[in-house]
Amino acid sequence: MSINHQHKVIHIENLYKKFGDNHVLNGFNMDLYEGENLVIMGKSGSGKSVMIKCLVGLETPDSGSIEVMGRNMIHIGREELNQIRTDIGFLFQGSALYDSMSVRENLEFPLRRHLKKFEGITDTTPLVEEALTNVGLLHTIDLMPEELSGGMKRRVALARTLILRPKIILYDEPTTGLDPITSKEIIDLMKSIQNTYNTSSLIITHDVDCARVIANRMILLVDGINYAQGSFQELSSSNDPKIKAFFKT
């Protein structure tokens, strides 16, 4: 794993977003560096998911700038946006596997959607098998999602994300709803993916244990701004009451 502090893969500056009278983001700033695991923590409703939606073009901010891999995400055409999205992997909270498709078909789906990135590939089986091997689940290739445990579904969803070889992975509450042992497996997997592929990861989590293990750096989102940032060690030993509230066990 090597973090390149010279190279920002995401740069967010002075981001504002409100819905009616609800001011969700009030000048939020963030940089994600190449090869870094950045954890963002914020209470429910603090604007974490709104920030992610702005980042990938699902919401338009009221003002501010967002650059992903050097490209301006706010003034971008549909085709270029779709192309950038092939370099961004998502792991959603509920795994979001297609119930009517086998594990193999779930993994083939993004390959079919992004034919341009994988033109010339006629046999997808090696790519599917490699992605499942990376998450330790090759034996599930012909199972249906209902035959998998919650932790296995999360790992298959991660394999589906990895199959597109993204440069950036966005994890939305990756350990929510999992028991402690399965959570640890997912966290270990995230670390191993960072080491193997040198991905840059943005991790939204409430899980203090997850943050402790995975974060190279953390940002605490309070009142719509990046209230504090630093290593887990720095932030967890702060005397600021707003920061301490995140680390109460």
XYZ file of N, CA and C in Angstrom:
747
model
N 0.839 -1.191 0.000
C 0.000 0.000 0.000
C 0.875 1.241 0.000
N 0.608 2.140 -0.948
C 1.357 3.393 -0.912
C 0.407 4.529 -1.211
N 0.367 5.502 -0.286
C -0.503 6.656 -0.463
C 0.317 7.754 -1.136
N -0.222 8.245 -2.243
C 0.470 9.305 -2.980
C -0.177 10.650 -2.625
N 0.477 11.370 -1.706
C -0.097 12.641 -1.238
C 0.051 13.757 -2.267
N 0.737 13.457 -3.367
C 0.835 14.454 -4.434
C -0.381 14.373 -5.352
N -1.081 13.240 -5.299
C -2.120 12.997 -6.307
C -3.493 12.843 -5.658
N -4.331 13.867 -5.829
C -5.704 13.812 -5.313
C -6.589 13.142 -6.355
N -7.307 12.095 -5.951
C -8.240 11.473 -6.899
C -9.637 12.084 -6.765
N -9.938 12.659 -5.586
C -11.182 13.422 -5.406
C -10.830 14.730 -4.694
N -11.401 15.822 -5.200
C -11.203 17.126 -4.562
C -12.564 17.808 -4.484
N -13.052 18.020 -3.259
C -14.334 18.696 -3.045
C -14.046 19.999 -2.312
N -14.593 21.087 -2.852
C -14.305 22.393 -2.260
C -15.594 23.193 -2.047
N -15.802 23.581 -0.789
C -16.862 24.536 -0.444
C -18.241 24.096 -0.943
N -18.587 22.854 -0.651
C -19.829 22.265 -1.166
C -21.023 22.658 -0.301
N -22.042 23.209 -0.964
C -23.289 23.589 -0.295
C -24.449 22.839 -0.934
N -25.365 22.341 -0.089
C -26.585 21.719 -0.605
C -27.678 21.832 0.440
N -28.826 22.367 0.013
C -29.963 22.431 0.938
C -31.196 21.875 0.250
N -32.126 21.393 1.064
C -33.427 20.936 0.582
C -34.466 21.768 1.320
N -35.067 22.736 0.629
C -35.969 23.661 1.309
C -35.186 24.461 2.340
N -35.634 24.390 3.599
C -34.932 25.115 4.671
C -33.868 24.265 5.358
N -33.722 23.027 4.902
C -32.769 22.124 5.543
C -31.397 22.255 4.868
N -30.490 22.958 5.539
C -29.136 23.169 5.003
C -28.286 21.963 5.383
N -28.067 21.062 4.422
C -27.401 19.784 4.718
C -25.881 19.927 4.659
N -25.381 20.510 3.585
C -23.935 20.747 3.452
C -23.697 22.254 3.440
N -22.764 22.699 4.273
C -22.572 24.141 4.490
C -21.144 24.604 4.216
N -20.574 24.106 3.125
C -19.191 24.470 2.809
C -18.249 23.328 3.139
N -18.632 22.129 2.706
C -17.860 20.909 3.004
C -16.650 20.824 2.073
N -15.484 20.469 2.655
C -14.245 20.299 1.883
C -13.674 18.906 2.128
N -13.106 18.323 1.092
C -12.518 16.986 1.248
C -11.545 16.683 0.121
N -10.446 16.030 0.464
C -9.534 15.478 -0.535
C -9.350 13.995 -0.250
N -9.363 13.189 -1.306
C -9.016 11.764 -1.200
C -7.789 11.542 -2.067
N -6.757 10.963 -1.454
C -5.495 10.766 -2.164
C -5.399 9.350 -2.739
N -4.571 9.231 -3.753
C -4.369 7.935 -4.404
C -3.862 6.902 -3.383
N -4.528 5.744 -3.321
C -4.092 4.661 -2.438
C -4.534 4.799 -0.994
N -5.375 5.792 -0.691
C -5.751 6.081 0.695
C -7.105 5.475 1.048
N -7.243 5.045 2.310
C -8.546 4.707 2.886
C -8.970 5.878 3.772
N -9.957 6.639 3.310
C -10.451 7.803 4.055
C -11.823 7.469 4.630
N -11.957 7.577 5.941
C -13.231 7.314 6.606
C -13.942 8.632 6.875
N -15.233 8.669 6.536
C -16.063 9.835 6.889
C -17.091 9.376 7.906
N -17.093 10.022 9.065
C -18.079 9.712 10.093
C -18.961 10.928 10.315
N -20.242 10.657 10.489
C -21.193 11.723 10.791
C -22.455 11.085 11.324
N -23.166 11.801 12.147
C -24.426 11.257 12.680
C -25.432 11.084 11.547
N -26.481 10.299 11.794
C -27.545 10.139 10.794
C -28.091 11.511 10.418
N -28.278 11.708 9.112
C -28.815 12.991 8.658
C -27.790 14.105 8.581
N -26.498 13.762 8.769
C -25.463 14.810 8.769
C -25.028 15.198 7.358
N -25.490 14.465 6.347
C -25.159 14.859 4.969
C -24.175 13.941 4.268
N -23.833 12.813 4.903
C -22.856 11.900 4.286
C -23.365 11.363 2.943
N -24.622 10.881 2.955
C -25.116 10.278 1.715
C -25.414 11.344 0.659
N -25.788 12.540 1.088
C -26.011 13.639 0.121
C -24.680 13.997 -0.548
N -23.617 14.024 0.251
C -22.295 14.327 -0.306
C -21.901 13.278 -1.357
N -22.142 11.984 -1.039
C -21.820 10.909 -1.985
C -22.645 11.068 -3.271
N -23.931 11.409 -3.117
C -24.796 11.572 -4.302
C -24.320 12.735 -5.170
N -23.877 13.807 -4.541
C -23.302 14.925 -5.309
C -22.029 14.478 -6.028
N -21.250 13.681 -5.324
C -19.954 13.227 -5.845
C -20.116 12.435 -7.139
N -21.153 11.590 -7.213
C -21.306 10.728 -8.398
C -22.354 11.249 -9.376
N -22.840 12.481 -9.136
C -23.725 13.101 -10.106
C -25.195 12.742 -9.963
N -25.592 12.163 -8.817
C -27.014 11.849 -8.601
C -27.761 13.048 -8.019
N -27.039 13.952 -7.385
C -27.607 15.227 -6.899
C -26.714 16.352 -7.416
N -27.312 17.506 -7.659
C -26.523 18.670 -8.076
C -26.368 19.601 -6.881
N -25.140 19.913 -6.480
C -24.963 20.838 -5.348
C -25.435 22.240 -5.701
N -25.769 23.032 -4.674
C -26.170 24.426 -4.901
C -24.962 25.264 -5.306
N -23.815 24.981 -4.693
C -22.575 25.660 -5.089
C -21.398 24.845 -4.596
N -20.212 25.226 -5.075
C -19.007 24.484 -4.723
C -18.482 23.718 -5.922
N -17.344 23.040 -5.747
C -16.763 22.293 -6.873
C -16.395 20.873 -6.451
N -16.532 19.968 -7.418
C -16.177 18.556 -7.208
C -15.343 18.108 -8.399
N -14.149 17.607 -8.109
C -13.318 17.021 -9.173
C -13.033 15.571 -8.827
N -13.229 14.695 -9.795
C -12.890 13.279 -9.638
C -11.881 12.936 -10.716
N -10.705 12.514 -10.297
C -9.612 12.186 -11.211
C -9.379 13.318 -12.216
N -9.427 14.560 -11.666
C -9.098 15.732 -12.463
C -10.232 16.271 -13.310
N -11.405 15.614 -13.257
C -12.508 16.074 -14.099
C -13.609 16.722 -13.267
N -14.123 17.824 -13.776
C -15.154 18.597 -13.078
C -16.487 17.850 -13.169
N -17.012 17.397 -12.017
C -18.212 16.563 -12.011
C -19.499 17.373 -12.116
N -19.415 18.676 -11.940
C -20.646 19.471 -11.932
C -21.031 19.892 -13.351
N -20.028 20.188 -14.177
C -20.315 20.577 -15.566
C -19.796 19.468 -16.485
N -20.481 18.342 -16.463
C -19.979 17.190 -17.197
C -21.114 16.590 -18.014
N -20.785 16.126 -19.210
C -21.814 15.524 -20.066
C -22.156 14.110 -19.606
N -23.328 13.639 -20.022
C -23.826 12.313 -19.629
C -22.843 11.205 -19.987
N -22.292 11.267 -21.212
C -21.416 10.188 -21.663
C -20.123 10.141 -20.843
N -19.557 11.327 -20.586
C -18.313 11.372 -19.797
C -18.572 10.938 -18.357
N -19.752 11.303 -17.833
C -20.123 10.894 -16.473
C -20.203 9.375 -16.380
N -20.829 8.750 -17.370
C -20.939 7.285 -17.363
C -19.569 6.629 -17.454
N -18.677 7.270 -18.212
C -17.326 6.704 -18.355
C -16.551 6.797 -17.032
N -16.673 7.934 -16.333
C -16.013 8.089 -15.027
C -16.570 7.082 -14.028
N -17.878 6.832 -14.115
C -18.498 5.906 -13.161
C -17.952 4.487 -13.282
N -17.389 4.131 -14.443
C -16.796 2.784 -14.556
C -15.528 2.678 -13.713
N -14.953 3.842 -13.340
C -13.745 3.835 -12.496
C -14.072 3.991 -11.018
N -15.387 4.102 -10.703
C -15.809 4.256 -9.310
C -16.669 3.056 -8.926
N -16.231 2.303 -7.934
C -17.015 1.164 -7.461
C -17.821 1.556 -6.237
N -19.015 0.976 -6.096
C -19.867 1.252 -4.937
C -20.102 -0.037 -4.178
N -20.059 0.039 -2.863
C -20.583 -1.076 -2.066
C -21.698 -0.487 -1.209
N -22.934 -0.780 -1.614
C -24.083 -0.204 -0.918
C -24.374 -0.979 0.355
N -25.106 -0.312 1.252
C -25.407 -0.872 2.561
C -26.072 -2.239 2.475
N -27.056 -2.383 1.583
C -27.816 -3.641 1.561
C -27.290 -4.665 0.571
N -26.074 -4.489 0.070
C -25.440 -5.382 -0.924
C -26.067 -5.256 -2.312
N -27.417 -5.087 -2.385
C -28.100 -4.805 -3.658
C -27.799 -5.819 -4.757
N -27.790 -7.106 -4.399
C -27.666 -8.141 -5.430
C -29.038 -8.343 -6.079
N -29.014 -8.790 -7.325
C -30.272 -9.091 -8.020
C -30.718 -10.495 -7.615
N -31.869 -10.582 -6.933
C -32.323 -11.861 -6.373
C -32.603 -12.918 -7.431
N -33.008 -12.463 -8.630
C -33.404 -13.426 -9.663
C -32.206 -13.951 -10.461
N -31.016 -13.442 -10.148
C -29.807 -13.849 -10.885
C -28.889 -14.661 -9.981
N -28.201 -15.622 -10.562
C -27.184 -16.361 -9.808
C -26.012 -15.432 -9.495
N -25.110 -15.906 -8.644
C -23.908 -15.129 -8.318
C -23.138 -14.803 -9.604
N -22.973 -15.803 -10.462
C -22.254 -15.587 -11.734
C -22.926 -14.475 -12.548
N -24.261 -14.539 -12.666
C -24.984 -13.548 -13.472
C -24.906 -12.156 -12.842
N -24.927 -12.102 -11.510
C -24.780 -10.814 -10.825
C -23.453 -10.162 -11.177
N -22.387 -10.969 -11.270
C -21.066 -10.421 -11.579
C -20.905 -10.101 -13.060
N -21.612 -10.851 -13.917
C -21.519 -10.576 -15.357
C -22.268 -9.296 -15.729
N -23.251 -8.941 -14.922
C -24.119 -7.806 -15.256
C -23.345 -6.507 -15.498
N -22.456 -6.084 -14.567
C -21.715 -4.834 -14.833
C -20.789 -4.939 -16.043
N -20.280 -6.128 -16.331
C -19.414 -6.281 -17.511
C -20.218 -6.011 -18.780
N -21.470 -6.488 -18.797
C -22.314 -6.266 -19.978
C -22.699 -4.794 -20.099
N -22.882 -4.135 -18.958
C -23.284 -2.720 -18.983
C -22.150 -1.819 -19.451
N -20.925 -2.257 -19.224
C -19.769 -1.404 -19.565
C -18.911 -2.096 -20.629
N -19.556 -2.421 -21.739
C -18.875 -3.169 -22.797
C -17.655 -2.429 -23.324
N -17.746 -1.081 -23.342
C -16.650 -0.280 -23.889
C -15.348 -0.549 -23.139
N -15.470 -0.618 -21.800
C -14.275 -0.802 -20.976
C -13.681 -2.197 -21.175
N -14.539 -3.157 -21.545
C -14.077 -4.545 -21.654
C -14.276 -5.096 -23.063
N -14.158 -4.206 -24.078
C -14.398 -4.703 -25.435
C -13.332 -5.721 -25.799
N -13.763 -6.700 -26.557
C -12.832 -7.769 -26.951
C -12.906 -8.972 -26.037
N -13.586 -8.838 -24.883
C -13.717 -9.991 -23.981
C -14.976 -10.765 -24.358
N -14.790 -12.006 -24.790
C -15.960 -12.819 -25.148
C -16.304 -13.788 -24.023
N -15.298 -14.249 -23.307
C -15.552 -15.198 -22.213
C -15.353 -14.477 -20.882
N -16.455 -14.247 -20.170
C -16.363 -13.491 -18.914
C -16.007 -14.379 -17.715
N -16.031 -15.701 -17.911
C -15.823 -16.609 -16.763
C -14.519 -16.347 -16.003
N -13.361 -16.157 -16.695
C -12.127 -15.903 -15.928
C -12.215 -14.663 -15.040
N -12.860 -13.597 -15.550
C -12.997 -12.377 -14.744
C -13.903 -12.618 -13.532
N -14.995 -13.335 -13.746
C -15.924 -13.647 -12.653
C -15.224 -14.510 -11.605
N -14.500 -15.513 -12.071
C -13.811 -16.425 -11.132
C -12.728 -15.688 -10.354
N -12.005 -14.789 -11.017
C -10.948 -14.031 -10.325
C -11.556 -13.143 -9.229
N -12.654 -12.461 -9.564
C -13.287 -11.561 -8.588
C -13.808 -12.339 -7.386
N -14.401 -13.505 -7.637
C -14.913 -14.320 -6.521
C -13.775 -14.915 -5.701
N -12.682 -15.283 -6.367
C -11.519 -15.808 -5.637
C -10.950 -14.741 -4.714
N -10.948 -13.484 -5.175
C -10.443 -12.369 -4.359
C -11.209 -12.195 -3.063
N -12.485 -12.614 -3.040
C -13.278 -12.479 -1.811
C -13.522 -13.834 -1.152
N -12.817 -14.859 -1.640
C -12.880 -16.183 -1.007
C -14.191 -16.914 -1.228
N -14.868 -16.646 -2.362
C -16.203 -17.244 -2.554
C -16.378 -17.889 -3.930
N -15.306 -18.440 -4.489
C -15.420 -19.062 -5.807
C -16.470 -20.174 -5.802
N -16.589 -20.875 -4.674
C -17.523 -22.019 -4.605
C -18.995 -21.598 -4.689
N -19.282 -20.296 -4.609
C -20.682 -19.844 -4.654
C -21.126 -19.443 -6.061
N -20.285 -19.643 -7.061
C -20.509 -19.060 -8.392
C -21.884 -19.375 -8.971
N -22.406 -20.578 -8.701
C -23.707 -20.944 -9.280
C -24.843 -20.937 -8.270
N -24.619 -20.335 -7.092
C -25.685 -20.221 -6.099
C -26.539 -18.983 -6.383
N -27.725 -18.978 -5.786
C -28.610 -17.814 -5.855
C -28.405 -16.988 -4.585
N -28.653 -15.673 -4.634
C -28.459 -14.833 -3.444
C -29.165 -15.349 -2.190
N -30.355 -15.943 -2.350
C -31.086 -16.434 -1.154
C -30.350 -17.563 -0.445
N -29.398 -18.193 -1.140
C -28.631 -19.292 -0.531
C -27.398 -18.788 0.230
N -27.188 -17.472 0.239
C -25.995 -16.896 0.871
C -26.351 -16.249 2.200
N -25.401 -16.264 3.137
C -25.575 -15.519 4.389
C -25.392 -14.027 4.110
N -25.735 -13.183 5.109
C -25.582 -11.730 4.949
C -24.154 -11.332 4.623
N -23.196 -11.940 5.329
C -21.785 -11.626 5.096
C -21.326 -12.063 3.717
N -21.814 -13.228 3.257
C -21.447 -13.706 1.916
C -22.018 -12.789 0.838
N -23.258 -12.312 1.063
C -23.851 -11.373 0.092
C -23.003 -10.114 -0.018
N -22.539 -9.620 1.130
C -21.717 -8.402 1.138
C -20.416 -8.657 0.364
N -19.852 -9.847 0.535
C -18.601 -10.167 -0.166
C -18.819 -10.347 -1.674
N -19.952 -10.951 -2.049
C -20.264 -11.085 -3.481
C -20.474 -9.695 -4.091
N -21.150 -8.815 -3.343
C -21.350 -7.446 -3.827
C -19.996 -6.750 -4.023
N -19.063 -7.038 -3.133
C -17.719 -6.461 -3.256
C -17.004 -7.035 -4.483
N -17.188 -8.338 -4.727
C -16.609 -8.958 -5.925
C -17.184 -8.308 -7.185
N -18.492 -8.016 -7.156
C -19.138 -7.383 -8.311
C -18.569 -5.975 -8.534
N -18.235 -5.297 -7.448
C -17.609 -3.980 -7.548
C -16.197 -4.102 -8.131
N -15.449 -5.110 -7.656
C -14.046 -5.273 -8.074
C -13.893 -5.676 -9.533
N -14.931 -6.313 -10.088
C -14.791 -6.874 -11.439
C -14.557 -5.771 -12.478
N -14.991 -4.541 -12.151
C -14.780 -3.415 -13.074
C -13.419 -2.745 -12.878
N -12.606 -3.304 -11.951
C -11.277 -2.742 -11.665
C -11.337 -1.233 -11.388
N -12.168 -0.828 -10.425
C -12.301 0.610 -10.173
C -11.043 1.198 -9.553
N -10.815 2.476 -9.807
C -9.689 3.179 -9.169
C -10.105 3.697 -7.787
N -11.409 3.960 -7.640
C -11.956 4.479 -6.380
C -13.109 3.570 -5.956
N -13.167 3.224 -4.665
C -14.326 2.475 -4.159
C -15.004 3.297 -3.065
N -16.322 3.430 -3.174
C -17.125 4.102 -2.156
C -17.853 3.029 -1.349
N -17.553 2.970 -0.067
C -18.209 1.993 0.814
C -19.231 2.731 1.676
N -20.505 2.302 1.596
C -21.551 2.920 2.400
C -21.895 1.982 3.554
N -21.437 2.314 4.754
C -21.700 1.494 5.951
C -21.410 0.014 5.691
N -20.155 -0.330 5.367
C -19.860 -1.706 4.921
C -20.096 -2.784 5.975
N -20.119 -2.416 7.262
C -20.270 -3.447 8.302
C -21.634 -3.404 8.985
N -22.505 -2.495 8.576
C -23.817 -2.378 9.220
C -24.608 -3.674 9.078
N -25.203 -4.106 10.187
C -26.068 -5.286 10.157
C -25.330 -6.615 10.186
N -24.009 -6.566 10.272
C -23.232 -7.816 10.314
C -22.775 -8.095 11.738
N -22.632 -9.385 12.068
C -22.119 -9.735 13.398
C -20.629 -9.403 13.463
N -20.062 -9.324 14.685
C -18.661 -8.871 14.828
C -17.650 -9.693 14.024
N -17.842 -11.005 13.937
C -16.872 -11.850 13.219
C -16.937 -11.553 11.721
N -18.162 -11.462 11.194
C -18.321 -11.167 9.765
C -17.832 -9.756 9.448
N -18.097 -8.810 10.352
C -17.594 -7.436 10.167
C -16.084 -7.441 10.025
N -15.432 -8.193 10.877
C -13.960 -8.258 10.831
C -13.497 -8.834 9.491
N -14.212 -9.850 9.002
C -13.860 -10.440 7.698
C -13.961 -9.393 6.586
N -15.034 -8.595 6.620
C -15.232 -7.568 5.582
C -14.127 -6.504 5.677
N -13.788 -6.107 6.901
C -12.736 -5.089 7.090
C -11.389 -5.621 6.591
N -11.081 -6.883 6.918
C -9.825 -7.494 6.434
C -9.791 -7.525 4.909
N -10.950 -7.826 4.333
C -11.067 -7.880 2.879
C -10.822 -6.506 2.252
N -11.389 -5.472 2.881
C -11.187 -4.104 2.385
C -9.702 -3.732 2.426
N -9.025 -4.130 3.491
C -7.580 -3.842 3.597
C -6.800 -4.586 2.523
N -7.186 -5.845 2.304
C -6.458 -6.654 1.328
C -6.670 -6.110 -0.090
N -7.884 -5.594 -0.378
C -8.156 -4.994 -1.693
C -7.310 -3.736 -1.879
N -7.204 -2.929 -0.826
C -6.371 -1.722 -0.899
C -4.925 -2.113 -1.202
N -4.433 -3.147 -0.519
C -3.040 -3.576 -0.714
C -2.817 -4.178 -2.099
N -3.788 -4.968 -2.595
C -3.618 -5.659 -3.872
C -3.741 -4.700 -5.045
N -4.747 -3.830 -5.006
C -5.067 -2.997 -6.174
C -4.688 -1.529 -5.998
N -4.204 -1.177 -4.805
C -3.884 0.221 -4.484
C -5.071 1.147 -4.797
N -6.277 0.657 -4.456
C -7.473 1.475 -4.660
C -7.472 2.630 -3.670
N -8.191 3.686 -4.055
C -8.467 4.793 -3.137
C -9.891 4.573 -2.655
N -10.099 4.557 -1.342
C -11.425 4.220 -0.826
C -11.971 5.320 0.072
N -13.261 5.602 -0.134
C -13.999 6.527 0.719
C -15.001 5.677 1.488
N -14.874 5.664 2.803
C -15.656 4.746 3.625
C -16.556 5.542 4.565
N -17.866 5.422 4.346
C -18.847 6.063 5.227
C -19.203 5.032 6.296
N -18.997 5.350 7.548
C -19.308 4.354 8.579
C -19.658 5.015 9.908
N -20.495 4.300 10.689
C -20.743 4.674 12.087
C -19.881 3.815 13.013
N -19.265 2.792 12.414
C -18.616 1.727 13.187
C -17.205 2.165 13.615
N -17.071 2.478 14.904
C -15.788 2.986 15.420
C -14.687 1.933 15.263
N -15.049 0.660 15.464
C -14.040 -0.411 15.317
C -13.564 -0.513 13.869
N -14.498 -0.382 12.944
C -14.148 -0.398 11.515
C -13.194 0.758 11.213
N -13.530 1.954 11.704
C -12.696 3.142 11.457
C -11.301 2.959 12.031
N -11.235 2.383 13.234
C -9.934 2.200 13.893
C -9.004 1.347 13.034
N -9.548 0.299 12.434
C -8.723 -0.659 11.689
C -8.413 -0.166 10.272
N -9.399 0.468 9.641
C -9.297 0.703 8.198
C -8.755 2.080 7.825
N -8.952 3.079 8.707
C -8.715 4.468 8.281
C -7.230 4.823 8.240
N -6.771 5.342 7.108
C -5.493 6.044 7.077
C -5.694 7.460 7.611
N -6.914 7.986 7.358
C -7.258 9.332 7.799
C -8.772 9.372 7.956
N -9.247 10.265 8.832
C -10.679 10.386 9.084
C -11.126 11.836 8.961
N -12.373 12.003 8.512
C -13.027 13.319 8.541
C -14.322 13.162 9.325
N -14.560 14.063 10.272
C -15.813 14.065 11.015
C -16.714 15.153 10.435
N -17.889 14.738 9.982
C -18.840 15.644 9.350
C -19.842 16.102 10.410
N -19.768 17.370 10.761
C -20.651 17.949 11.785
C -21.200 19.266 11.237
N -22.507 19.453 11.363
C -23.150 20.707 10.921
C -22.831 21.039 9.461
N -22.703 19.999 8.646
C -22.530 20.211 7.206
C -21.136 20.602 6.761
N -20.175 20.559 7.680
C -18.789 20.881 7.302
C -17.853 19.760 7.761
N -16.639 19.773 7.204
C -15.602 18.845 7.664
C -15.047 19.414 8.974
N -15.721 19.079 10.067
C -15.454 19.710 11.357
C -14.043 19.402 11.873
N -13.610 18.164 11.670
C -12.269 17.780 12.146
C -11.731 16.692 11.241
N -10.404 16.657 11.099
C -9.798 15.545 10.366
C -8.457 15.200 10.960
N -8.050 13.952 10.747
C -6.778 13.482 11.288
C -6.791 11.969 11.356
N -5.790 11.405 11.999
C -5.757 9.946 12.169
C -6.755 9.549 13.251
N -7.067 8.262 13.315
C -7.967 7.767 14.358
C -7.407 8.129 15.729
N -6.104 7.939 15.884
C -5.437 8.208 17.163
C -5.601 9.674 17.571
N -5.366 10.567 16.618
C -5.462 12.007 16.905
C -6.877 12.405 17.315
N -7.857 11.927 16.539
C -9.231 12.344 16.792
C -9.794 11.698 18.056
N -9.474 10.423 18.276
C -10.063 9.721 19.427
C -9.482 10.216 20.749
N -8.352 10.910 20.700
C -7.786 11.436 21.955
C -8.083 12.932 22.135
N -8.963 13.485 21.271
C -9.298 14.915 21.371
C -10.182 15.190 22.592
N -10.079 16.396 23.126
C -10.923 16.813 24.246
C -12.145 17.619 23.812
N -12.254 17.867 22.504
C -13.392 18.622 21.984
C -14.669 17.781 22.154
N -15.693 18.314 22.835
C -16.910 17.519 23.092
C -17.577 16.996 21.818
N -17.561 17.796 20.744
C -18.195 17.353 19.501
C -17.439 16.180 18.879
N -16.118 16.162 19.074
C -15.310 15.046 18.554
C -15.438 13.840 19.480
N -15.398 14.088 20.774
C -15.493 12.992 21.749
C -16.780 12.187 21.582
N -17.855 12.877 21.168
C -19.164 12.218 21.020
C -19.092 11.045 20.033
N -18.178 11.104 19.060
C -18.061 10.039 18.071
C -17.419 8.776 18.660
N -16.634 8.947 19.694
C -15.804 7.841 20.177
C -16.277 7.265 21.500
N -17.443 7.722 21.976
C -17.995 7.165 23.224
C -18.393 5.730 22.973
N -17.958 4.841 23.851
C -18.331 3.436 23.649
C -19.415 3.049 24.636
